[in-house]
């Protein structure tokens, strides 16, 4: 029985398409760090609102499970989340859609709100 030889042909020009890519400047890196910081502040702010004693999670679950008719909203919520996922994600993994940036910008806006609240009041 003969062994099959693996195909080890390597394209010598594999990375030639990347030769013109320049590294980001200091201003671009600072902007990226600022965007990431705003998103992290937004995540922490939402998490504190969500998980405090009388937070959003307790209120939302209380309203959702208080009656049978409101429990029928669960499939609708799942369907809406599925539609949002289909709208924001692209078919191919190599390309991205601009609508996929909407959650990032929304979280940055939430982060700016909580940063302003933190600076003016001293707490989230």
PDB file of C-alpha atoms in Angstrom:
ATOM      1  CA  UNK A   1       0.000   0.000   0.000  1.00  0.00           C
ATOM      2  CA  UNK A   2       1.494   3.325  -1.117  1.00  0.00           C
ATOM      3  CA  UNK A   3       1.367   6.343   1.128  1.00  0.00           C
ATOM      4  CA  UNK A   4      -0.099   9.524  -0.320  1.00  0.00           C
ATOM      5  CA  UNK A   5       2.335  12.401  -0.346  1.00  0.00           C
ATOM      6  CA  UNK A   6       1.010  15.581   1.260  1.00  0.00           C
ATOM      7  CA  UNK A   7       0.703  18.621  -0.942  1.00  0.00           C
ATOM      8  CA  UNK A   8       3.350  20.915   0.569  1.00  0.00           C
ATOM      9  CA  UNK A   9       3.484  23.486  -2.192  1.00  0.00           C
ATOM     10  CA  UNK A  10       3.846  26.911  -0.631  1.00  0.00           C
ATOM     11  CA  UNK A  11       3.029  29.974  -2.661  1.00  0.00           C
ATOM     12  CA  UNK A  12       6.165  32.171  -2.626  1.00  0.00           C
ATOM     13  CA  UNK A  13       4.030  35.285  -3.168  1.00  0.00           C
ATOM     14  CA  UNK A  14       1.606  34.500  -0.355  1.00  0.00           C
ATOM     15  CA  UNK A  15       2.331  37.667   1.601  1.00  0.00           C
ATOM     16  CA  UNK A  16       3.135  39.916  -1.359  1.00  0.00           C
ATOM     17  CA  UNK A  17      -0.308  41.496  -1.185  1.00  0.00           C
ATOM     18  CA  UNK A  18       0.553  42.842   2.296  1.00  0.00           C
ATOM     19  CA  UNK A  19       3.748  44.642   1.311  1.00  0.00           C
ATOM     20  CA  UNK A  20       2.078  48.065   1.056  1.00  0.00           C
ATOM     21  CA  UNK A  21       0.376  47.952   4.467  1.00  0.00           C
ATOM     22  CA  UNK A  22       1.733  50.613   6.784  1.00  0.00           C
ATOM     23  CA  UNK A  23       1.559  50.356  10.599  1.00  0.00           C
ATOM     24  CA  UNK A  24      -0.861  52.628  12.398  1.00  0.00           C
ATOM     25  CA  UNK A  25       0.413  55.901  13.747  1.00  0.00           C
ATOM     26  CA  UNK A  26       0.319  57.007  17.371  1.00  0.00           C
ATOM     27  CA  UNK A  27      -2.895  58.959  16.816  1.00  0.00           C
ATOM     28  CA  UNK A  28      -4.657  55.885  15.411  1.00  0.00           C
ATOM     29  CA  UNK A  29      -3.517  53.780  18.339  1.00  0.00           C
ATOM     30  CA  UNK A  30      -4.697  56.442  20.796  1.00  0.00           C
ATOM     31  CA  UNK A  31      -8.102  56.565  19.088  1.00  0.00           C
ATOM     32  CA  UNK A  32      -8.396  52.771  19.257  1.00  0.00           C
ATOM     33  CA  UNK A  33      -7.483  52.784  22.955  1.00  0.00           C
ATOM     34  CA  UNK A  34     -10.090  55.514  23.534  1.00  0.00           C
ATOM     35  CA  UNK A  35     -12.775  53.522  21.720  1.00  0.00           C
ATOM     36  CA  UNK A  36     -11.902  50.403  23.718  1.00  0.00           C
ATOM     37  CA  UNK A  37     -11.936  52.381  26.972  1.00  0.00           C
ATOM     38  CA  UNK A  38     -15.375  53.832  26.229  1.00  0.00           C
ATOM     39  CA  UNK A  39     -16.710  50.369  25.420  1.00  0.00           C
ATOM     40  CA  UNK A  40     -15.309  48.936  28.656  1.00  0.00           C
ATOM     41  CA  UNK A  41     -16.832  51.766  30.701  1.00  0.00           C
ATOM     42  CA  UNK A  42     -20.147  51.108  28.944  1.00  0.00           C
ATOM     43  CA  UNK A  43     -19.994  47.386  29.702  1.00  0.00           C
ATOM     44  CA  UNK A  44     -19.188  48.026  33.371  1.00  0.00           C
ATOM     45  CA  UNK A  45     -21.948  50.639  33.613  1.00  0.00           C
ATOM     46  CA  UNK A  46     -24.565  48.361  32.104  1.00  0.00           C
ATOM     47  CA  UNK A  47     -23.398  45.461  34.276  1.00  0.00           C
ATOM     48  CA  UNK A  48     -23.825  47.537  37.439  1.00  0.00           C
ATOM     49  CA  UNK A  49     -27.318  48.600  36.358  1.00  0.00           C
ATOM     50  CA  UNK A  50     -28.191  45.039  35.403  1.00  0.00           C
ATOM     51  CA  UNK A  51     -27.007  43.195  38.502  1.00  0.00           C
ATOM     52  CA  UNK A  52     -27.664  45.567  41.395  1.00  0.00           C
ATOM     53  CA  UNK A  53     -30.348  44.641  43.950  1.00  0.00           C
ATOM     54  CA  UNK A  54     -33.294  46.273  42.183  1.00  0.00           C
ATOM     55  CA  UNK A  55     -31.658  46.274  38.773  1.00  0.00           C
ATOM     56  CA  UNK A  56     -32.864  45.917  35.226  1.00  0.00           C
ATOM     57  CA  UNK A  57     -32.515  42.122  35.169  1.00  0.00           C
ATOM     58  CA  UNK A  58     -34.780  41.598  38.163  1.00  0.00           C
ATOM     59  CA  UNK A  59     -37.359  44.048  36.796  1.00  0.00           C
ATOM     60  CA  UNK A  60     -37.311  42.583  33.276  1.00  0.00           C
ATOM     61  CA  UNK A  61     -37.594  38.969  34.429  1.00  0.00           C
ATOM     62  CA  UNK A  62     -40.341  39.945  36.873  1.00  0.00           C
ATOM     63  CA  UNK A  63     -42.388  41.559  34.120  1.00  0.00           C
ATOM     64  CA  UNK A  64     -41.695  38.751  31.672  1.00  0.00           C
ATOM     65  CA  UNK A  65     -42.783  35.947  33.990  1.00  0.00           C
ATOM     66  CA  UNK A  66     -45.667  37.698  35.773  1.00  0.00           C
ATOM     67  CA  UNK A  67     -48.310  36.340  33.393  1.00  0.00           C
ATOM     68  CA  UNK A  68     -48.748  33.742  30.690  1.00  0.00           C
ATOM     69  CA  UNK A  69     -49.474  36.317  28.008  1.00  0.00           C
ATOM     70  CA  UNK A  70     -46.206  38.140  28.629  1.00  0.00           C
ATOM     71  CA  UNK A  71     -44.326  34.826  28.497  1.00  0.00           C
ATOM     72  CA  UNK A  72     -45.499  34.527  24.899  1.00  0.00           C
ATOM     73  CA  UNK A  73     -43.103  37.382  24.119  1.00  0.00           C
ATOM     74  CA  UNK A  74     -40.101  35.065  24.617  1.00  0.00           C
ATOM     75  CA  UNK A  75     -40.287  33.568  21.077  1.00  0.00           C
ATOM     76  CA  UNK A  76     -40.766  37.078  19.655  1.00  0.00           C
ATOM     77  CA  UNK A  77     -37.671  38.316  21.512  1.00  0.00           C
ATOM     78  CA  UNK A  78     -35.653  35.340  20.247  1.00  0.00           C
ATOM     79  CA  UNK A  79     -36.860  35.978  16.679  1.00  0.00           C
ATOM     80  CA  UNK A  80     -35.962  39.686  16.847  1.00  0.00           C
ATOM     81  CA  UNK A  81     -32.474  38.821  18.162  1.00  0.00           C
ATOM     82  CA  UNK A  82     -32.058  36.319  15.312  1.00  0.00           C
ATOM     83  CA  UNK A  83     -33.096  38.980  12.767  1.00  0.00           C
ATOM     84  CA  UNK A  84     -30.597  41.445  14.255  1.00  0.00           C
ATOM     85  CA  UNK A  85     -27.860  38.833  13.992  1.00  0.00           C
ATOM     86  CA  UNK A  86     -28.718  38.141  10.337  1.00  0.00           C
ATOM     87  CA  UNK A  87     -28.752  41.870   9.558  1.00  0.00           C
ATOM     88  CA  UNK A  88     -25.415  42.641  11.214  1.00  0.00           C
ATOM     89  CA  UNK A  89     -23.381  39.621  10.113  1.00  0.00           C
ATOM     90  CA  UNK A  90     -22.193  38.899   6.592  1.00  0.00           C
ATOM     91  CA  UNK A  91     -22.382  35.632   4.699  1.00  0.00           C
ATOM     92  CA  UNK A  92     -18.652  35.236   4.197  1.00  0.00           C
ATOM     93  CA  UNK A  93     -16.215  35.285   7.086  1.00  0.00           C
ATOM     94  CA  UNK A  94     -13.636  37.289   5.118  1.00  0.00           C
ATOM     95  CA  UNK A  95     -15.787  40.391   4.611  1.00  0.00           C
ATOM     96  CA  UNK A  96     -17.537  42.587   7.130  1.00  0.00           C
ATOM     97  CA  UNK A  97     -20.613  44.767   6.924  1.00  0.00           C
ATOM     98  CA  UNK A  98     -20.822  48.324   8.168  1.00  0.00           C
ATOM     99  CA  UNK A  99     -23.994  47.501  10.102  1.00  0.00           C
ATOM    100  CA  UNK A 100     -21.869  45.232  12.293  1.00  0.00           C
ATOM    101  CA  UNK A 101     -20.235  48.361  13.762  1.00  0.00           C
ATOM    102  CA  UNK A 102     -23.535  49.622  15.207  1.00  0.00           C
ATOM    103  CA  UNK A 103     -23.196  47.689  18.509  1.00  0.00           C
ATOM    104  CA  UNK A 104     -19.681  49.083  18.967  1.00  0.00           C
ATOM    105  CA  UNK A 105     -20.830  52.667  18.466  1.00  0.00           C
ATOM    106  CA  UNK A 106     -23.859  52.108  20.699  1.00  0.00           C
ATOM    107  CA  UNK A 107     -21.638  50.739  23.466  1.00  0.00           C
ATOM    108  CA  UNK A 108     -19.275  53.700  23.022  1.00  0.00           C
ATOM    109  CA  UNK A 109     -22.248  56.075  23.467  1.00  0.00           C
ATOM    110  CA  UNK A 110     -23.307  54.208  26.604  1.00  0.00           C
ATOM    111  CA  UNK A 111     -19.713  54.375  27.821  1.00  0.00           C
ATOM    112  CA  UNK A 112     -19.607  58.137  27.217  1.00  0.00           C
ATOM    113  CA  UNK A 113     -22.823  58.505  29.248  1.00  0.00           C
ATOM    114  CA  UNK A 114     -21.471  56.482  32.171  1.00  0.00           C
ATOM    115  CA  UNK A 115     -18.104  58.258  32.014  1.00  0.00           C
ATOM    116  CA  UNK A 116     -19.899  61.611  32.185  1.00  0.00           C
ATOM    117  CA  UNK A 117     -22.018  60.307  35.067  1.00  0.00           C
ATOM    118  CA  UNK A 118     -18.891  59.030  36.840  1.00  0.00           C
ATOM    119  CA  UNK A 119     -17.096  62.363  36.444  1.00  0.00           C
ATOM    120  CA  UNK A 120     -20.054  64.530  37.534  1.00  0.00           C
ATOM    121  CA  UNK A 121     -21.469  62.429  40.399  1.00  0.00           C
ATOM    122  CA  UNK A 122     -18.540  60.246  41.407  1.00  0.00           C
ATOM    123  CA  UNK A 123     -20.385  56.930  40.954  1.00  0.00           C
ATOM    124  CA  UNK A 124     -21.987  54.884  38.231  1.00  0.00           C
TER     125      UNK A 124
END
